[in-house]
Short mmCIF file of N, CA and C in Angstrom, two decimals:
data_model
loop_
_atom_site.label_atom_id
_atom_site.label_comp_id
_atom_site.label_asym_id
_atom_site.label_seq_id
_atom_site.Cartn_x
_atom_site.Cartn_y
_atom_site.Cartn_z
N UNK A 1 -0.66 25.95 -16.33
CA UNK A 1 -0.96 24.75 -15.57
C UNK A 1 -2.04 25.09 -14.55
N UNK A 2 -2.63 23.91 -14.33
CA UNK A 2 -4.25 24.48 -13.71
C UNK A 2 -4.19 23.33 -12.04
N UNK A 3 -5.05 23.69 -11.35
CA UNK A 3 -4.84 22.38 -10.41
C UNK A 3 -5.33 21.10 -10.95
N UNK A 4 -6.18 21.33 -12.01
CA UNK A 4 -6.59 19.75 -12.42
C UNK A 4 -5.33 18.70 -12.85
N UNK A 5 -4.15 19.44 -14.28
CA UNK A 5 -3.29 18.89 -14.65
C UNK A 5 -2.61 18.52 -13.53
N UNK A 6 -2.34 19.15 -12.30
CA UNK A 6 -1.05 19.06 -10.97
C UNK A 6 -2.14 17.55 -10.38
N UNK A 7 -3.23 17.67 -9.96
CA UNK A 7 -3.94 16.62 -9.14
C UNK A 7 -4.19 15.18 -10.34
N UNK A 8 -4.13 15.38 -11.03
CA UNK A 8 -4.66 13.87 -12.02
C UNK A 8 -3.63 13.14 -12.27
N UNK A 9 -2.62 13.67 -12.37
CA UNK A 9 -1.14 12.61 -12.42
C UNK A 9 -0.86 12.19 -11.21
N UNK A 10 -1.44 13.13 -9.96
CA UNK A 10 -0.99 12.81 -8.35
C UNK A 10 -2.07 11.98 -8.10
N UNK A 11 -3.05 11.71 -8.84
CA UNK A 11 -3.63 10.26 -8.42
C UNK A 11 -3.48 9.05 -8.73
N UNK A 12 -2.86 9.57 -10.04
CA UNK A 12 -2.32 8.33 -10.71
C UNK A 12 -1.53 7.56 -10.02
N UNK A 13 -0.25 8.39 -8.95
CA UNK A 13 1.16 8.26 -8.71
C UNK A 13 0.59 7.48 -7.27
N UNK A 14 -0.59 8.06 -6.92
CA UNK A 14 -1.30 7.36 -5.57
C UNK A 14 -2.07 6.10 -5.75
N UNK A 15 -2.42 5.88 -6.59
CA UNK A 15 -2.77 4.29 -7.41
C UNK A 15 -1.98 3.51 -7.70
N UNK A 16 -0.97 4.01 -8.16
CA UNK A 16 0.60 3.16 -8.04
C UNK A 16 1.43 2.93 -6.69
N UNK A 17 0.64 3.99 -5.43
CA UNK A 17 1.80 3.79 -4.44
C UNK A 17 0.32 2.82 -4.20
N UNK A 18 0.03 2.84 -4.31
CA UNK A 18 -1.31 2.06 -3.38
C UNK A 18 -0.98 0.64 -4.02
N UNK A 19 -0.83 0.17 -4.70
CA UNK A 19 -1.09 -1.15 -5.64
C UNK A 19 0.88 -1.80 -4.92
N UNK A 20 1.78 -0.89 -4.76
CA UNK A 20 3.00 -1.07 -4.55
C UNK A 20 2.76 -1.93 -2.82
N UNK A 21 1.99 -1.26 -2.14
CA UNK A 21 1.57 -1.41 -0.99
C UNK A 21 1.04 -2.95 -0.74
N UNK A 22 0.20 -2.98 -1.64
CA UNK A 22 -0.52 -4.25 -1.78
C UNK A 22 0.36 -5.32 -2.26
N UNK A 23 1.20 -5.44 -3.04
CA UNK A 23 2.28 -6.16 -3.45
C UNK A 23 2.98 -7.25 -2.45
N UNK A 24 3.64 -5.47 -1.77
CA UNK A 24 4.17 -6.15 -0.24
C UNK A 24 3.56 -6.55 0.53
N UNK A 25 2.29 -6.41 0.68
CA UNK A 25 1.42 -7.21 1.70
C UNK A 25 1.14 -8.72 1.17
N UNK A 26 0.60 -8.70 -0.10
CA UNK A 26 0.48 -9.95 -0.23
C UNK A 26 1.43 -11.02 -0.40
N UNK A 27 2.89 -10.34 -0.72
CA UNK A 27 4.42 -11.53 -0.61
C UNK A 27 4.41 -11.70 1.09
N UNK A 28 4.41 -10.81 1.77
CA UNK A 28 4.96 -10.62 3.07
C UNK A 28 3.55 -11.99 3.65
N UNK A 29 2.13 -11.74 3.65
CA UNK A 29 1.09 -12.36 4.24
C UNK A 29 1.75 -14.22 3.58
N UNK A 30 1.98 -14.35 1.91
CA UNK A 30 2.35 -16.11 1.77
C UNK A 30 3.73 -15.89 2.11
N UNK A 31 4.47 -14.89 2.44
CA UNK A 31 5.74 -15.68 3.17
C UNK A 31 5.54 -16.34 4.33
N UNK A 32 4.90 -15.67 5.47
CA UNK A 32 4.56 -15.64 6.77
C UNK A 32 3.76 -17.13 6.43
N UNK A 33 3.05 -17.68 5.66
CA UNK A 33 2.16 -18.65 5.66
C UNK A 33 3.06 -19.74 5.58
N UNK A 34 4.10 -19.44 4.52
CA UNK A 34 4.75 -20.41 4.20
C UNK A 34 5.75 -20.86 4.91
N UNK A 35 6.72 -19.72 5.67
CA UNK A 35 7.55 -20.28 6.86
C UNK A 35 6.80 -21.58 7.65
N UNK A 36 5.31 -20.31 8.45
CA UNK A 36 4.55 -21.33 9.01
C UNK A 36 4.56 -22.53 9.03
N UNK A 37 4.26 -22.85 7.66
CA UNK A 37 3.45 -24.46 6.86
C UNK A 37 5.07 -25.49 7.15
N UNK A 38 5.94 -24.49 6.33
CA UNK A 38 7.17 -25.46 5.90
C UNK A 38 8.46 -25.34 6.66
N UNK A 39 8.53 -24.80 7.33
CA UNK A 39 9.74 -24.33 8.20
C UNK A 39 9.74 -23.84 9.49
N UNK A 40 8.74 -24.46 10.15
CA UNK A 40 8.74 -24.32 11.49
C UNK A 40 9.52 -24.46 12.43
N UNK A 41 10.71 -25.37 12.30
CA UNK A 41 11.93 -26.00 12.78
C UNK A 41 13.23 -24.85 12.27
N UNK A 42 13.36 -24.29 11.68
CA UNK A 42 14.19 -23.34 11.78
C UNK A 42 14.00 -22.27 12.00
N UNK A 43 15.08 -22.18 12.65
CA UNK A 43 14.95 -20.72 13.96
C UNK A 43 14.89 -19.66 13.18
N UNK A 44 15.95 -19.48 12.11
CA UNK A 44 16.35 -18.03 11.64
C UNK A 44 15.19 -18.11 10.64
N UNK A 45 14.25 -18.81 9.80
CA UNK A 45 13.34 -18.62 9.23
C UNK A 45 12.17 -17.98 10.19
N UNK A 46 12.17 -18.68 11.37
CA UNK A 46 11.13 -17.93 12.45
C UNK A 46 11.33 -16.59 12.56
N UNK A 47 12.09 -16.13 13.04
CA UNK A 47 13.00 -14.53 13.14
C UNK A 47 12.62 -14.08 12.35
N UNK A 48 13.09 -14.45 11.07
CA UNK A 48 12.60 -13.60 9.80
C UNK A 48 10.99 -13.59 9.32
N UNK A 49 10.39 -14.26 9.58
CA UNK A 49 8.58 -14.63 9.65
C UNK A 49 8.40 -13.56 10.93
N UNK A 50 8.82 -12.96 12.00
CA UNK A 50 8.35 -12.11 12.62
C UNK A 50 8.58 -10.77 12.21
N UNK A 51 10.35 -10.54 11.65
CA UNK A 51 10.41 -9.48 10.81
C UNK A 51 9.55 -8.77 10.01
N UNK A 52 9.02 -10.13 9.02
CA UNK A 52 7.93 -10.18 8.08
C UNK A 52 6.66 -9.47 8.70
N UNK A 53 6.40 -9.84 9.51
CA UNK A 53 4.90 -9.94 10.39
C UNK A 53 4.95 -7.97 10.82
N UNK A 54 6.24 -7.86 11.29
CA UNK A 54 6.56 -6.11 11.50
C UNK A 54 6.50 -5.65 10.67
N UNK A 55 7.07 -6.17 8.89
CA UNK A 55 6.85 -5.24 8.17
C UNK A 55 5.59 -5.30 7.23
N UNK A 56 4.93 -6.40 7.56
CA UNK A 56 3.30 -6.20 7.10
C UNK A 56 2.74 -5.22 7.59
N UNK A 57 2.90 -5.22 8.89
CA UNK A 57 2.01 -4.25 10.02
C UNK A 57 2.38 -3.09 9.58
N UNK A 58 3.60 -2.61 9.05
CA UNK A 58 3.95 -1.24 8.89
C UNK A 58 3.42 -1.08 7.59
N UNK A 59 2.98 -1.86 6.33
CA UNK A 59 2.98 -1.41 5.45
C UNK A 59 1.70 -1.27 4.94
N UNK A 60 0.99 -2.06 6.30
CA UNK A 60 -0.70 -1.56 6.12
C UNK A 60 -0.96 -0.37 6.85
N UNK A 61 -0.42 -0.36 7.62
CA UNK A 61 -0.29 1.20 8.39
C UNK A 61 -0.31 2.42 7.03
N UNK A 62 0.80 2.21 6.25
CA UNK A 62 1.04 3.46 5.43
C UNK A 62 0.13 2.94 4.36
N UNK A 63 -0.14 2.23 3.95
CA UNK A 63 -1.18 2.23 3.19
C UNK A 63 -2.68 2.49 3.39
N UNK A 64 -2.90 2.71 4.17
CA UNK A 64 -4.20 3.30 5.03
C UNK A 64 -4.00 4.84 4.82
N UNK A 65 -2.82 4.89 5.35
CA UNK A 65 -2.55 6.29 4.95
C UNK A 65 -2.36 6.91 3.74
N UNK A 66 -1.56 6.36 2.80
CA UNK A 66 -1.90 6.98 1.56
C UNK A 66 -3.01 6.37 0.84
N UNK A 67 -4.06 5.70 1.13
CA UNK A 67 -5.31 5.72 0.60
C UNK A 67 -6.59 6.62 1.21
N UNK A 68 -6.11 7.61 1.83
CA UNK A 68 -6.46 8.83 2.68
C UNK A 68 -6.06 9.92 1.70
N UNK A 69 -4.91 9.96 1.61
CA UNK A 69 -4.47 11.10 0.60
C UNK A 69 -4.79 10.71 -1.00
N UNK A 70 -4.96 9.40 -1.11
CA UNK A 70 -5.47 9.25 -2.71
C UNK A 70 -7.14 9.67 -2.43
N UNK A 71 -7.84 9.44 -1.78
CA UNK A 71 -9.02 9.83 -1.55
C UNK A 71 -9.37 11.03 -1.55
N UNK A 72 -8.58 12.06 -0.95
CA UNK A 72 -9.14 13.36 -1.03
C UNK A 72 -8.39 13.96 -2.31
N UNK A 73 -7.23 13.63 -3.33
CA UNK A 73 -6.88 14.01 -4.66
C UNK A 73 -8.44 13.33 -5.25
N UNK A 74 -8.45 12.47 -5.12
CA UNK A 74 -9.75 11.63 -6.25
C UNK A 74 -11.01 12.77 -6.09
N UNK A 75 -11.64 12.93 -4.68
CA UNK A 75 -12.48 14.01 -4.56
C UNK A 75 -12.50 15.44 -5.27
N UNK A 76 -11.67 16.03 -5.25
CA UNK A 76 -10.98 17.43 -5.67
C UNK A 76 -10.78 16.78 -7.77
N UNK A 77 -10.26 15.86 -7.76
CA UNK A 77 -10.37 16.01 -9.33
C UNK A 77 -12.38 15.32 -10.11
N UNK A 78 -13.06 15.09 -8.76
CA UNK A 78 -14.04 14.68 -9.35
C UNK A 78 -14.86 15.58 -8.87
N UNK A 79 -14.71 17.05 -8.13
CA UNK A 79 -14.98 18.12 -8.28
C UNK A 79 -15.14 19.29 -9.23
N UNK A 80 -13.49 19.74 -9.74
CA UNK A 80 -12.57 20.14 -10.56
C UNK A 80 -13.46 19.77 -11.90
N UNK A 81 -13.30 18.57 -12.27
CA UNK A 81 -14.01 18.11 -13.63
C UNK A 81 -15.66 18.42 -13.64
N UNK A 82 -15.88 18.00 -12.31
CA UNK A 82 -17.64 18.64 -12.72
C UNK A 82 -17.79 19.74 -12.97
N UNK A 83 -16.62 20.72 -12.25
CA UNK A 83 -16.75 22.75 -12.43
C UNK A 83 -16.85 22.73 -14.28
N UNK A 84 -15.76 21.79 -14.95
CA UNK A 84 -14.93 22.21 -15.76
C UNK A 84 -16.23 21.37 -17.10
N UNK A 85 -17.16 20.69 -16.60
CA UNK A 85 -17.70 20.16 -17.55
C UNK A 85 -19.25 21.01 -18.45
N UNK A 86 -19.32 20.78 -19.55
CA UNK A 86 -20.12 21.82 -20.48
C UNK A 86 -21.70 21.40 -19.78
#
């Protein structure tokens, strides 16, 4: 096993956490819209639209962050492959 085989599946796995990331941002951003729009009058929907709003914020946070660590695997295997190419 070489570092290329160990780093090319770990980018893969970082393209998947990354896309997982995005998921939750974009349910969490039309929930928050939609409380907004349609449920302004209930309280515990409000509560939970701020919940929401905390766990957007956190999940762009870590996604910043692991698109930091997918960035420098992506570098290193588009290194790696240029060493390795004829």
């Amino acid at each position: 096993m070489n570092k290329l085989s160990i780093l090319s599946p770990a980018l893969e796995g970082r393209d998947q956490e990354l896309l997982g990331y995005q998921i939750n941002i974009d349910n969490y951003r039309l929930a928050i819209a939609k409380i907004t729009s349609d449920h302004a009058d209930n309280d515990d929907l409000l509560a939970f639209r701020d919940e929401l709003q905390a766990r957007l914020d956190e999940e762009l946070r870590q996604q910043d962050r692991a698109r930091i660590i997918r960035d420098v695997i992506a570098e290193q295997v588009a290194e790696l492959q240029a060493t390795e190419a004829p």
